[in-house]
Coordinates of N, CA and C in Angstrom, one line a residue:
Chain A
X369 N 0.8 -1.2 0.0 CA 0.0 0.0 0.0 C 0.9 1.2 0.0
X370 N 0.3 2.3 -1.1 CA 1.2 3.5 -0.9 C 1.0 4.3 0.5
X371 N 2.0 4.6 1.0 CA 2.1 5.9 2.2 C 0.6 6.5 1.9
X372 N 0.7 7.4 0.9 CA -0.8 8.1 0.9 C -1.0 8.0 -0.4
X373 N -2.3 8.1 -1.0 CA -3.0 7.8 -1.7 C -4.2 8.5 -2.6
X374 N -4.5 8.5 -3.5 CA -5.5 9.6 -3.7 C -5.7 9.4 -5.5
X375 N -7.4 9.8 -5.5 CA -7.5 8.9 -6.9 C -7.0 10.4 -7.3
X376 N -6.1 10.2 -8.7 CA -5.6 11.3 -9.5 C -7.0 12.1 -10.2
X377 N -8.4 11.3 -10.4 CA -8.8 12.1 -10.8 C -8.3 12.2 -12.8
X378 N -9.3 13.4 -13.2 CA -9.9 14.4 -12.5 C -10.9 14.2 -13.0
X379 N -11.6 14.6 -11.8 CA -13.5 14.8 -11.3 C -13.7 16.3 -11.9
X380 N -14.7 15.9 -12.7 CA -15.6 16.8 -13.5 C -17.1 16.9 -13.0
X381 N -17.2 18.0 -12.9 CA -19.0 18.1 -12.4 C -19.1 19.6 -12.4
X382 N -20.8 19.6 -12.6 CA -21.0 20.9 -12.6 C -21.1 21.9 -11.4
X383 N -21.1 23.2 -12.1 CA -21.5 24.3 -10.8 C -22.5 23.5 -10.0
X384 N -22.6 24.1 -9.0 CA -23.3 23.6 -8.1 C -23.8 22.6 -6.9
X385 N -23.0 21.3 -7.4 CA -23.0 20.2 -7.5 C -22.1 19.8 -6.0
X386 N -22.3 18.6 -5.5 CA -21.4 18.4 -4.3 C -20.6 17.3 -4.3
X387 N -19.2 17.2 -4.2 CA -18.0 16.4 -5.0 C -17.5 16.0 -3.5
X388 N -17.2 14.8 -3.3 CA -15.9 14.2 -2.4 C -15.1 13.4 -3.0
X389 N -13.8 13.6 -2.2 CA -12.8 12.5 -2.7 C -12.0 12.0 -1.5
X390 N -11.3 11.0 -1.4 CA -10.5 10.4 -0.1 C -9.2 10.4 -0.8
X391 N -8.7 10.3 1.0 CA -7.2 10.1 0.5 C -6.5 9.1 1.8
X392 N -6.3 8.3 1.3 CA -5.7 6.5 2.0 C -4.5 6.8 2.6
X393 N -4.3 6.5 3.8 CA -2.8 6.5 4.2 C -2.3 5.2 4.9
X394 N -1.4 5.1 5.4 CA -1.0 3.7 5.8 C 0.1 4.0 7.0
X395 N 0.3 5.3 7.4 CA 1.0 5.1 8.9 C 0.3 5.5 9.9
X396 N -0.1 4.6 10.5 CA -1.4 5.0 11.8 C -1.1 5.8 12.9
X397 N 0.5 5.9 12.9 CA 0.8 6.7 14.2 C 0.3 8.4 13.9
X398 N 0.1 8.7 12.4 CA -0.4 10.0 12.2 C -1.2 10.7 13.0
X399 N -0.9 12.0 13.5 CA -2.4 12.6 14.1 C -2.7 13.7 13.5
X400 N -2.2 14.5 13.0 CA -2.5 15.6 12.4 C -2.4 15.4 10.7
X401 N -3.6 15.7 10.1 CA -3.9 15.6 8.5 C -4.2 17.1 7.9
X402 N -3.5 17.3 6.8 CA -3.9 18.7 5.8 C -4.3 18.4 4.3
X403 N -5.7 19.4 4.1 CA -6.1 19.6 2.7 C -5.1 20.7 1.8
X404 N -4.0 20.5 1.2 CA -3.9 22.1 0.6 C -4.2 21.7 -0.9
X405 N -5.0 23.4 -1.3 CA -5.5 23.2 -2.8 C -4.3 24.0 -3.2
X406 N -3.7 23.7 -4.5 CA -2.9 24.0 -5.7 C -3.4 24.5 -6.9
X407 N -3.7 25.9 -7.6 CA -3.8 26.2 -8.9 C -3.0 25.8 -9.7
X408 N -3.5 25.6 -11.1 CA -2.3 25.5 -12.3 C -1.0 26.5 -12.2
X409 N 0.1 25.6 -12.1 CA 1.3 26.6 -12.2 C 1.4 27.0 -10.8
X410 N 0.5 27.3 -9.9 CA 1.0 28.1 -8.1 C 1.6 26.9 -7.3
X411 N 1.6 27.9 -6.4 CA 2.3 26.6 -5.4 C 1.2 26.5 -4.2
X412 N 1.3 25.2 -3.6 CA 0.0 24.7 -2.2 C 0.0 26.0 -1.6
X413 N -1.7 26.0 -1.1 CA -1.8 26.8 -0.2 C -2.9 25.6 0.6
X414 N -2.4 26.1 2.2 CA -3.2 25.5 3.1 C -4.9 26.0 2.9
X415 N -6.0 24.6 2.7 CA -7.2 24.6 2.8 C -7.6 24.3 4.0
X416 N -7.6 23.1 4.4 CA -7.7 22.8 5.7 C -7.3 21.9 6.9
X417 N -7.5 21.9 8.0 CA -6.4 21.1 8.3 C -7.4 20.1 9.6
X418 N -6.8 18.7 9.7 CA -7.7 17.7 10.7 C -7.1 17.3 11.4
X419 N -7.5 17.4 12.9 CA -6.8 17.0 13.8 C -7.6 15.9 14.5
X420 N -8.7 16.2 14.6 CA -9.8 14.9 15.1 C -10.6 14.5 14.6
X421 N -11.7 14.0 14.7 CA -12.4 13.0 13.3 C -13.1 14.3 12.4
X422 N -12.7 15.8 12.4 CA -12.9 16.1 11.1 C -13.2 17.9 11.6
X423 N -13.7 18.5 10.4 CA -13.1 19.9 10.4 C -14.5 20.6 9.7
X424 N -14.9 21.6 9.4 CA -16.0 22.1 9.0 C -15.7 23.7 8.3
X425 N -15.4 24.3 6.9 CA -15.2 25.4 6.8 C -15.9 26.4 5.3
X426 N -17.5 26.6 5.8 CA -18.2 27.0 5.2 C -18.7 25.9 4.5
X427 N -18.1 25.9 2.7 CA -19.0 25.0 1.9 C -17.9 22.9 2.0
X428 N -16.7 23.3 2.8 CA -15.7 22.3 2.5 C -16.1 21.9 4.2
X429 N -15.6 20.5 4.3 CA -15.9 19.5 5.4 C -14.9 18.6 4.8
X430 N -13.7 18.6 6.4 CA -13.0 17.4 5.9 C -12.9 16.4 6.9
X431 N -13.3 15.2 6.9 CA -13.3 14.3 7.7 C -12.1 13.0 8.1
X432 N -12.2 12.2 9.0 CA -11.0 12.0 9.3 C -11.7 10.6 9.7
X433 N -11.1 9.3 9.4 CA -11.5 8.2 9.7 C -10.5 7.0 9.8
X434 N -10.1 7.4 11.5 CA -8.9 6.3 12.1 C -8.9 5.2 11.8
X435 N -10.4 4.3 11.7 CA -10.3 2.6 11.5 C -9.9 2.7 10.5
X436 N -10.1 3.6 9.6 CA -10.2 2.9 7.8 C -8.6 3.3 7.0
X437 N -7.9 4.5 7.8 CA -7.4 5.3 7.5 C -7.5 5.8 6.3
X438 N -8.3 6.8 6.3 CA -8.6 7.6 5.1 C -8.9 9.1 5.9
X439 N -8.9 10.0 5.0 CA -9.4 11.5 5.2 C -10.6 12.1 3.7
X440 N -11.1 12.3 4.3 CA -12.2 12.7 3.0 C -12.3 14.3 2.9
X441 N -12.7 15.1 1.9 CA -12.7 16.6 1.8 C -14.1 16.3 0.7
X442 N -15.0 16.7 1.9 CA -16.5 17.1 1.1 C -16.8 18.7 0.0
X443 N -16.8 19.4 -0.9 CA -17.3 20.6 -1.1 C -19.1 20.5 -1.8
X444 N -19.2 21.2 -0.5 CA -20.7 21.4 -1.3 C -20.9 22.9 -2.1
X445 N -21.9 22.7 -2.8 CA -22.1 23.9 -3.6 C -21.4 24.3 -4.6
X446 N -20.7 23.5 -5.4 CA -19.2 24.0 -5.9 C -19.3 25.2 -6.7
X447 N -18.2 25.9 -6.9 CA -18.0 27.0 -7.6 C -16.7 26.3 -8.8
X448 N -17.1 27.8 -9.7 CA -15.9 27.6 -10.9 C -14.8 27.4 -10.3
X449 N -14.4 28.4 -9.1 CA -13.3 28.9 -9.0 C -12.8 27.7 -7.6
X450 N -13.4 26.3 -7.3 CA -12.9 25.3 -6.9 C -12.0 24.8 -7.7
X451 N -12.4 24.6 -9.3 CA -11.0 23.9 -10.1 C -9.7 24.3 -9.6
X452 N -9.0 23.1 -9.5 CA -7.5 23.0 -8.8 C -7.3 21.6 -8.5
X453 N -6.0 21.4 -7.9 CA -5.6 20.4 -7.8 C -5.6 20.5 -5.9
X454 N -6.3 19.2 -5.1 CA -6.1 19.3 -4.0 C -5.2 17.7 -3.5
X455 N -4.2 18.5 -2.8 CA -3.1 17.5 -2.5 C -3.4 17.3 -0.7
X456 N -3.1 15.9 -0.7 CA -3.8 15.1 0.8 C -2.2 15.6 1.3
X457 N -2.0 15.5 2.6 CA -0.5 15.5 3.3 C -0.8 15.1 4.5
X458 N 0.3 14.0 5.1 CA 0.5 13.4 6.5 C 1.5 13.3 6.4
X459 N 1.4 14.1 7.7 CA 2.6 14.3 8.6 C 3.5 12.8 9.6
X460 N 4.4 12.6 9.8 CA 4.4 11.6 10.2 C 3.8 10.9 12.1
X461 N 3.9 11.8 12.4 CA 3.1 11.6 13.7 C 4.2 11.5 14.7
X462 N 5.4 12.0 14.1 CA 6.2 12.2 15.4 C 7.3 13.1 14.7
X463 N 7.8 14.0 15.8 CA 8.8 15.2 15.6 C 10.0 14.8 14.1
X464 N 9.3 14.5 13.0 CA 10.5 14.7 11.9 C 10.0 14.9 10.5
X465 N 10.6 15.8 10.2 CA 9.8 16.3 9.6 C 10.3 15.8 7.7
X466 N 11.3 14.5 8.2 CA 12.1 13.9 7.1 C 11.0 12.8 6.2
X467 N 9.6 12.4 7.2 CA 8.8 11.4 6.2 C 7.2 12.5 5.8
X468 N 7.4 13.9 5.8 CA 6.1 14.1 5.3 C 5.9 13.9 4.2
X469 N 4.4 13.1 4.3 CA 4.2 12.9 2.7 C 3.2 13.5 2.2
X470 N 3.2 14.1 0.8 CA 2.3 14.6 -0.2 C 1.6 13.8 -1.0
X471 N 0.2 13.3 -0.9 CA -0.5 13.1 -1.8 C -0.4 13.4 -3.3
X472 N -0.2 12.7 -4.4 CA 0.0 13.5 -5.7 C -1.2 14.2 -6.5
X473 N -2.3 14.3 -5.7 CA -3.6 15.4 -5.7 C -4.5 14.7 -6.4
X474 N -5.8 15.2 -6.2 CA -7.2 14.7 -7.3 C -7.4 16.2 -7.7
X475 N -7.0 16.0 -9.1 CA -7.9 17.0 -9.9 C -9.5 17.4 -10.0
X476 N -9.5 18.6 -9.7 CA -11.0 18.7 -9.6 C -11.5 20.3 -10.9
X477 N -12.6 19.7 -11.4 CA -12.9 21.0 -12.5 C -14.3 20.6 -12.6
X478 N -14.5 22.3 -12.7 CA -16.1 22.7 -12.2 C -16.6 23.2 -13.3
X479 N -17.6 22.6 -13.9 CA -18.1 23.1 -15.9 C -19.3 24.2 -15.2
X480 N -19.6 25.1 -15.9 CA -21.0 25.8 -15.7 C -22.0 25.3 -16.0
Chain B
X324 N 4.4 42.1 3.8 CA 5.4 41.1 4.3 C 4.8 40.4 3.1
X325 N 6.3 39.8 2.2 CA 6.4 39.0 1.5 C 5.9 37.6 1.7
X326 N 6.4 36.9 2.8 CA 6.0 35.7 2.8 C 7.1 35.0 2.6
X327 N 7.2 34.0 1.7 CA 8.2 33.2 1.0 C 8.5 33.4 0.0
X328 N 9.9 34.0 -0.6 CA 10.1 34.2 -1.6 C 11.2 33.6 -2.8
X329 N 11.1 33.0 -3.4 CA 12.0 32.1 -4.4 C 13.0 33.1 -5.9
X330 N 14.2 32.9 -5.7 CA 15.0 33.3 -7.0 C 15.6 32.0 -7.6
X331 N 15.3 32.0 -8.3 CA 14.7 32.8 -10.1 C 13.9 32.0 -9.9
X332 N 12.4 32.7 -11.0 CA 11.0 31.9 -11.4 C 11.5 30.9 -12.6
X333 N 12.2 30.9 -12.9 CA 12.7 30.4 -14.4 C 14.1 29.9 -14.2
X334 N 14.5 28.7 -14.9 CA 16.0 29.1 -15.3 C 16.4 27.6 -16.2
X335 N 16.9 28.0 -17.4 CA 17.5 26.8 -18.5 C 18.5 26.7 -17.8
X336 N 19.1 24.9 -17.9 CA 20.7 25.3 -17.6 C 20.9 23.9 -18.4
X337 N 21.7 23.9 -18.9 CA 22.7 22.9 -19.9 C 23.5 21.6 -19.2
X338 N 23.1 19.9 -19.4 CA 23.6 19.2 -18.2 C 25.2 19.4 -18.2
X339 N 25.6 19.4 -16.7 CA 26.7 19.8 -16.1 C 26.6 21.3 -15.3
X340 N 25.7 21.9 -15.7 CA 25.7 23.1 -15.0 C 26.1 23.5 -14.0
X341 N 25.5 24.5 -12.8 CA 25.7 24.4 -11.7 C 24.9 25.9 -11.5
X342 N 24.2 25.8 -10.7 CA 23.3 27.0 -9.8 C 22.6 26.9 -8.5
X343 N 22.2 28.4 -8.3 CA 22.0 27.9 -7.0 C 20.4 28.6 -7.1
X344 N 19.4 27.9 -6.3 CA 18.0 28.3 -6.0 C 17.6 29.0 -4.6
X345 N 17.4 30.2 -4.7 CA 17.6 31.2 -3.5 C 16.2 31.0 -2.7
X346 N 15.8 31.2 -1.4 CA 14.6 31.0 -0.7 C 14.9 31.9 0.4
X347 N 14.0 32.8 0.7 CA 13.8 33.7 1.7 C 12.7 33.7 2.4
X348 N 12.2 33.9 4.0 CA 10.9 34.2 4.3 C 11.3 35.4 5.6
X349 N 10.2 35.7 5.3 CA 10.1 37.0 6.7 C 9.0 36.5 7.7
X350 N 8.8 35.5 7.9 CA 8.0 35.4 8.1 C 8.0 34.6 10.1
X351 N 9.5 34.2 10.3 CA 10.1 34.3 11.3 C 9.6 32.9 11.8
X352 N 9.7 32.4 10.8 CA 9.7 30.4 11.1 C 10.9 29.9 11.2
X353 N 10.7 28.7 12.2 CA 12.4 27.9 12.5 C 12.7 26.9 11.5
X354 N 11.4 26.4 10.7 CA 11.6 25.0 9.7 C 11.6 25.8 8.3
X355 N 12.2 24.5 7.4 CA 12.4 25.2 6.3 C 12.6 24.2 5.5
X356 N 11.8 23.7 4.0 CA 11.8 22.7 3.4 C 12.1 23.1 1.7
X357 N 12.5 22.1 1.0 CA 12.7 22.5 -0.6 C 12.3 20.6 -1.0
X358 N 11.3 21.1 -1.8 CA 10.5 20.5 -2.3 C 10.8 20.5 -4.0
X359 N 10.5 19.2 -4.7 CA 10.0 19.6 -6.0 C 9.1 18.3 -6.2
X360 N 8.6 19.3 -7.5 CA 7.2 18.5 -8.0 C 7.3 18.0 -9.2
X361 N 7.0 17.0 -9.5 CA 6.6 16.3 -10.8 C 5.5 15.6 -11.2
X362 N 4.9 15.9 -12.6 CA 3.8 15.2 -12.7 C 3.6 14.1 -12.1
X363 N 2.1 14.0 -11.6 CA 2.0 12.8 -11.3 C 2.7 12.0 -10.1
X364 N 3.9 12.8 -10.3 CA 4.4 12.2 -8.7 C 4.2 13.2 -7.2
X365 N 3.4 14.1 -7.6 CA 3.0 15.4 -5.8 C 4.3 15.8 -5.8
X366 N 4.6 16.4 -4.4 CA 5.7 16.8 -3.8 C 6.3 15.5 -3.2
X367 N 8.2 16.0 -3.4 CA 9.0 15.1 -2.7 C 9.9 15.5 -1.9
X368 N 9.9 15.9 -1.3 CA 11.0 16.5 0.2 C 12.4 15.8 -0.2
X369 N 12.8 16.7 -0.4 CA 14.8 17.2 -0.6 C 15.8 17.4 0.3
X370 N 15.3 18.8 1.1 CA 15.9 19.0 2.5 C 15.1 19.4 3.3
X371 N 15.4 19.4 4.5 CA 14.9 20.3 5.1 C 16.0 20.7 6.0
X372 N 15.5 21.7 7.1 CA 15.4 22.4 7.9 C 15.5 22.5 9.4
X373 N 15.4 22.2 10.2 CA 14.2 22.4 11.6 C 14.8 23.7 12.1
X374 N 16.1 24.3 12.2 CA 16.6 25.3 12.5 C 17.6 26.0 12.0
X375 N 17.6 27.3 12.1 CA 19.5 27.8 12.2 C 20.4 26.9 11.7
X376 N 21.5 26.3 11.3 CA 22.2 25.5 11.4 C 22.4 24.2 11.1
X377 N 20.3 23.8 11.2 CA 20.9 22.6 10.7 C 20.2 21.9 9.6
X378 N 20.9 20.9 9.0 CA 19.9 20.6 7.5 C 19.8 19.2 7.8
X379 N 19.0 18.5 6.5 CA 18.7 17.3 6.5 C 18.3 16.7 5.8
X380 N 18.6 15.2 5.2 CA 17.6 14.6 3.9 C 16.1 14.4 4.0
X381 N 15.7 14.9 3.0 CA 14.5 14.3 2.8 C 14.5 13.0 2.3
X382 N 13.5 12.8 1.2 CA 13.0 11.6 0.5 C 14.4 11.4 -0.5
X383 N 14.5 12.6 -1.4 CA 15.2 12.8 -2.6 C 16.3 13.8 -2.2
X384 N 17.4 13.2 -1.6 CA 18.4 14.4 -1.5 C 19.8 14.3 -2.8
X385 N 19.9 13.3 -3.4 CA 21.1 12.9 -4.3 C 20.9 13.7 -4.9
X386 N 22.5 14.6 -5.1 CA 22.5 15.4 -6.4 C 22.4 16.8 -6.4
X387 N 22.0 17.1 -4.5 CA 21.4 18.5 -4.4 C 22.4 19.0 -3.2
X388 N 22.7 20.1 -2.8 CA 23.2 20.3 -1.5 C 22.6 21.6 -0.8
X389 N 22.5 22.1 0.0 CA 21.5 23.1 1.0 C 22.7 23.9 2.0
X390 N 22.1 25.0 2.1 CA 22.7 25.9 3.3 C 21.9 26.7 3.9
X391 N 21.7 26.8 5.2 CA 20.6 27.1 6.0 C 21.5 28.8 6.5
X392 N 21.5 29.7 5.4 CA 22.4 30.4 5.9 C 22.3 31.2 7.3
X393 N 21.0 31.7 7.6 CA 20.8 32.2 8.6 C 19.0 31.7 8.9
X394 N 18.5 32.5 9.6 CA 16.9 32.0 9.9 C 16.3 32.3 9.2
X395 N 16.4 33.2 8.0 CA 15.7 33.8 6.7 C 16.1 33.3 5.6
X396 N 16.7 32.8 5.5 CA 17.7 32.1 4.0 C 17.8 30.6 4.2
X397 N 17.0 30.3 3.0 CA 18.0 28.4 2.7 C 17.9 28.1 1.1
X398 N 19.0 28.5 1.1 CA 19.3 27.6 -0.8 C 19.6 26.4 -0.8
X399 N 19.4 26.1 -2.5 CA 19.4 24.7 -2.7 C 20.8 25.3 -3.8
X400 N 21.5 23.8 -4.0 CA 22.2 24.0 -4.8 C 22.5 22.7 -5.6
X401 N 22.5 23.0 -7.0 CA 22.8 21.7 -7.7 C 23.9 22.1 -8.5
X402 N 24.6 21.1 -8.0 CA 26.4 21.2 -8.6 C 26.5 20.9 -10.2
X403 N 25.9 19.8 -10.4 CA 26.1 19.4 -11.8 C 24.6 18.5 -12.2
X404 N 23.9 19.7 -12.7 CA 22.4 19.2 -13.2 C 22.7 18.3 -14.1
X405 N 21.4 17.7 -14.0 CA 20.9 16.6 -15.0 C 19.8 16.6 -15.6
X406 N 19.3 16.3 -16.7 CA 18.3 16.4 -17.3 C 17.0 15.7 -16.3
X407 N 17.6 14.7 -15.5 CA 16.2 14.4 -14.5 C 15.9 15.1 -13.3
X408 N 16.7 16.1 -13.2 CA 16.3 17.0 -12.6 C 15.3 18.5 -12.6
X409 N 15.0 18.4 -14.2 CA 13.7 19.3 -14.6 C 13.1 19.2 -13.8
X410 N 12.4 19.8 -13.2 CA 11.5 19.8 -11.8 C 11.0 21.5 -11.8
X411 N 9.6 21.3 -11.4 CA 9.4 23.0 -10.3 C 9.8 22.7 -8.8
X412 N 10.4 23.2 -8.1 CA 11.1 23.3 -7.0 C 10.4 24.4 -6.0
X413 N 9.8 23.9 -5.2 CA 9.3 24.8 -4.0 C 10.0 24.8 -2.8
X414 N 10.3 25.8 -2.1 CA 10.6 26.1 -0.5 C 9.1 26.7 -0.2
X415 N 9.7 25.8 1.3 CA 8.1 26.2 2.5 C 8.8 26.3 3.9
X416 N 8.1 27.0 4.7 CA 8.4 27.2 5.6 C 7.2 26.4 6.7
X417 N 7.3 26.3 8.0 CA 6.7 25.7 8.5 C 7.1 26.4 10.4
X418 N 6.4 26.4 11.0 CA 6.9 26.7 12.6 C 7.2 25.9 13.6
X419 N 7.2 24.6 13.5 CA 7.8 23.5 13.9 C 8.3 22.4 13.1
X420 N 8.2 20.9 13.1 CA 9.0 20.1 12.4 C 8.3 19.0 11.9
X421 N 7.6 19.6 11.5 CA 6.3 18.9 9.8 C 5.2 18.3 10.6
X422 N 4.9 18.2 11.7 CA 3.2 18.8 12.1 C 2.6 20.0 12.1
X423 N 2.7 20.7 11.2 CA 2.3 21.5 11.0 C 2.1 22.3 9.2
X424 N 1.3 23.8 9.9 CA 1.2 24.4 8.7 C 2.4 24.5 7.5
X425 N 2.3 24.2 6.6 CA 3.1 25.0 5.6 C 3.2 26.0 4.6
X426 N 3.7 27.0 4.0 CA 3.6 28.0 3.6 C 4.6 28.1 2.4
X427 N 4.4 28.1 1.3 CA 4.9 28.2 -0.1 C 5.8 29.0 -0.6
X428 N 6.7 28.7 -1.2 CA 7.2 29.8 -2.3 C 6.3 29.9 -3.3
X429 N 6.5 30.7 -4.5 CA 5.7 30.2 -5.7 C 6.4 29.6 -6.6
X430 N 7.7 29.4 -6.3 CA 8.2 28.1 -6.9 C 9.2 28.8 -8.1
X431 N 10.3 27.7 -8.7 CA 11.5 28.1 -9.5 C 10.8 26.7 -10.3
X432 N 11.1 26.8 -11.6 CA 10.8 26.1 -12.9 C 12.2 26.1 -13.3
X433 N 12.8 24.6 -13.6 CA 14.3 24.5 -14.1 C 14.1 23.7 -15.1
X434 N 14.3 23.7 -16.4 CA 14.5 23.2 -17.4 C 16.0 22.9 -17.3
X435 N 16.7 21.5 -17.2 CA 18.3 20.8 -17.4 C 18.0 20.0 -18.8
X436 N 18.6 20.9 -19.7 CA 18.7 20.3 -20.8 C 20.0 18.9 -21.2

């Protein structure tokens, strides 16, 4: 099983519409999980971030589920300007900062 | 306040080269990471950081070397590029030692011919 995981996508749907995707990980000692979204060409910016079974911010919910190990990022309502690339990241769950890993992102694009 | 800021956005270099990728923040963080991306493969951690002084391998360090020059400065440096090293290359900053937030450059684009 890869470290972390994440379908590449990309998920197509319209305005409006409400999209999830997960992202698998495989070192359980993790506690702390981050959403960051990526435009074409920019560099990550922090979306959101999960420390216990999940996080809530406006139209995005990102949830966190220890037995299965996965993290999910709900957007409801979607807008154009969601298209981007969102990359999963776990941290390793103890002081080093030598095994964080990056999800290689699910592309997401929002048609009108 | 800038944030994190990366020299050069751009740069061709011919294999054998040699340059160096500048990274600054003002932003008064002790960690400090250099990253690059490739299709399909996400981010892969190169060096890092945790303070002043001192560096460390990431995932992918072959090939590359770092200097943490002061608490606002960490370059990367590649002595003699390779064509597999075309990469966009990000520095981030962070305020502890990768539990935490991170914070972007907007990245240097190297084409190694």
């Amino acid at each position: 099983r890869k470290e972390v995981e994440q379908d590449p996508g990309p998920f197509n749907v319209p305005e409006g519409a409400t999209v999830a995707f997960n992202c698998t990980y495989s070192n359980s000692a993790s506690q702390s999980f981050f959403w960051y979204r990526q435009d074409c060409r920019k560099e990550p910016k922090l979306l959101m971030s999960v420390y216990s079974s999940g996080n809530e911010d406006g139209r995005f919910t990102a949830q966190l589920n220890r037995a299965s190990q996965y993290i999910s990022l709900l957007i409801r309502d979607s807008k154009l300007s969601d298209s981007a690339t969102y990359l999963c990241v776990v941290p390793p769950g103890y002081s080093s900062a030598s095994k964080i890993i990056f999800g290689s992102g699910t592309r997401l694009s929002i048609r009108p | 306040n800038a944030g994190v800021t990366q020299t050069p956005k751009f740069q061709v270099l011919k294999t054998g080269q040699s340059m160096t990728l500048q990274c600054a923040q003002d932003m008064n963080h002790n960690s400090m990471y250099w990253y690059r991306q490739d299709p399909g493969m996400g981010l892969r951690l190169i060096y890092y950081s945790a303070s002043e002084g001192t560096t460390d391998k990431g995932e992918v360090p072959n090939g590359y070397n770092v200097s943490r020059l002061n608490k606002r400065e960490f370059s990367l440096r590649l002595e003699s590029a390779a064509p597999s090293q075309t990469s966009v290359y990000f520095c981030a900053t962070g305020t502890g030692q990768g539990g935490e937030t991170q914070y972007f450059g907007p990245g240097t684009r190297l084409l190694v011919l």
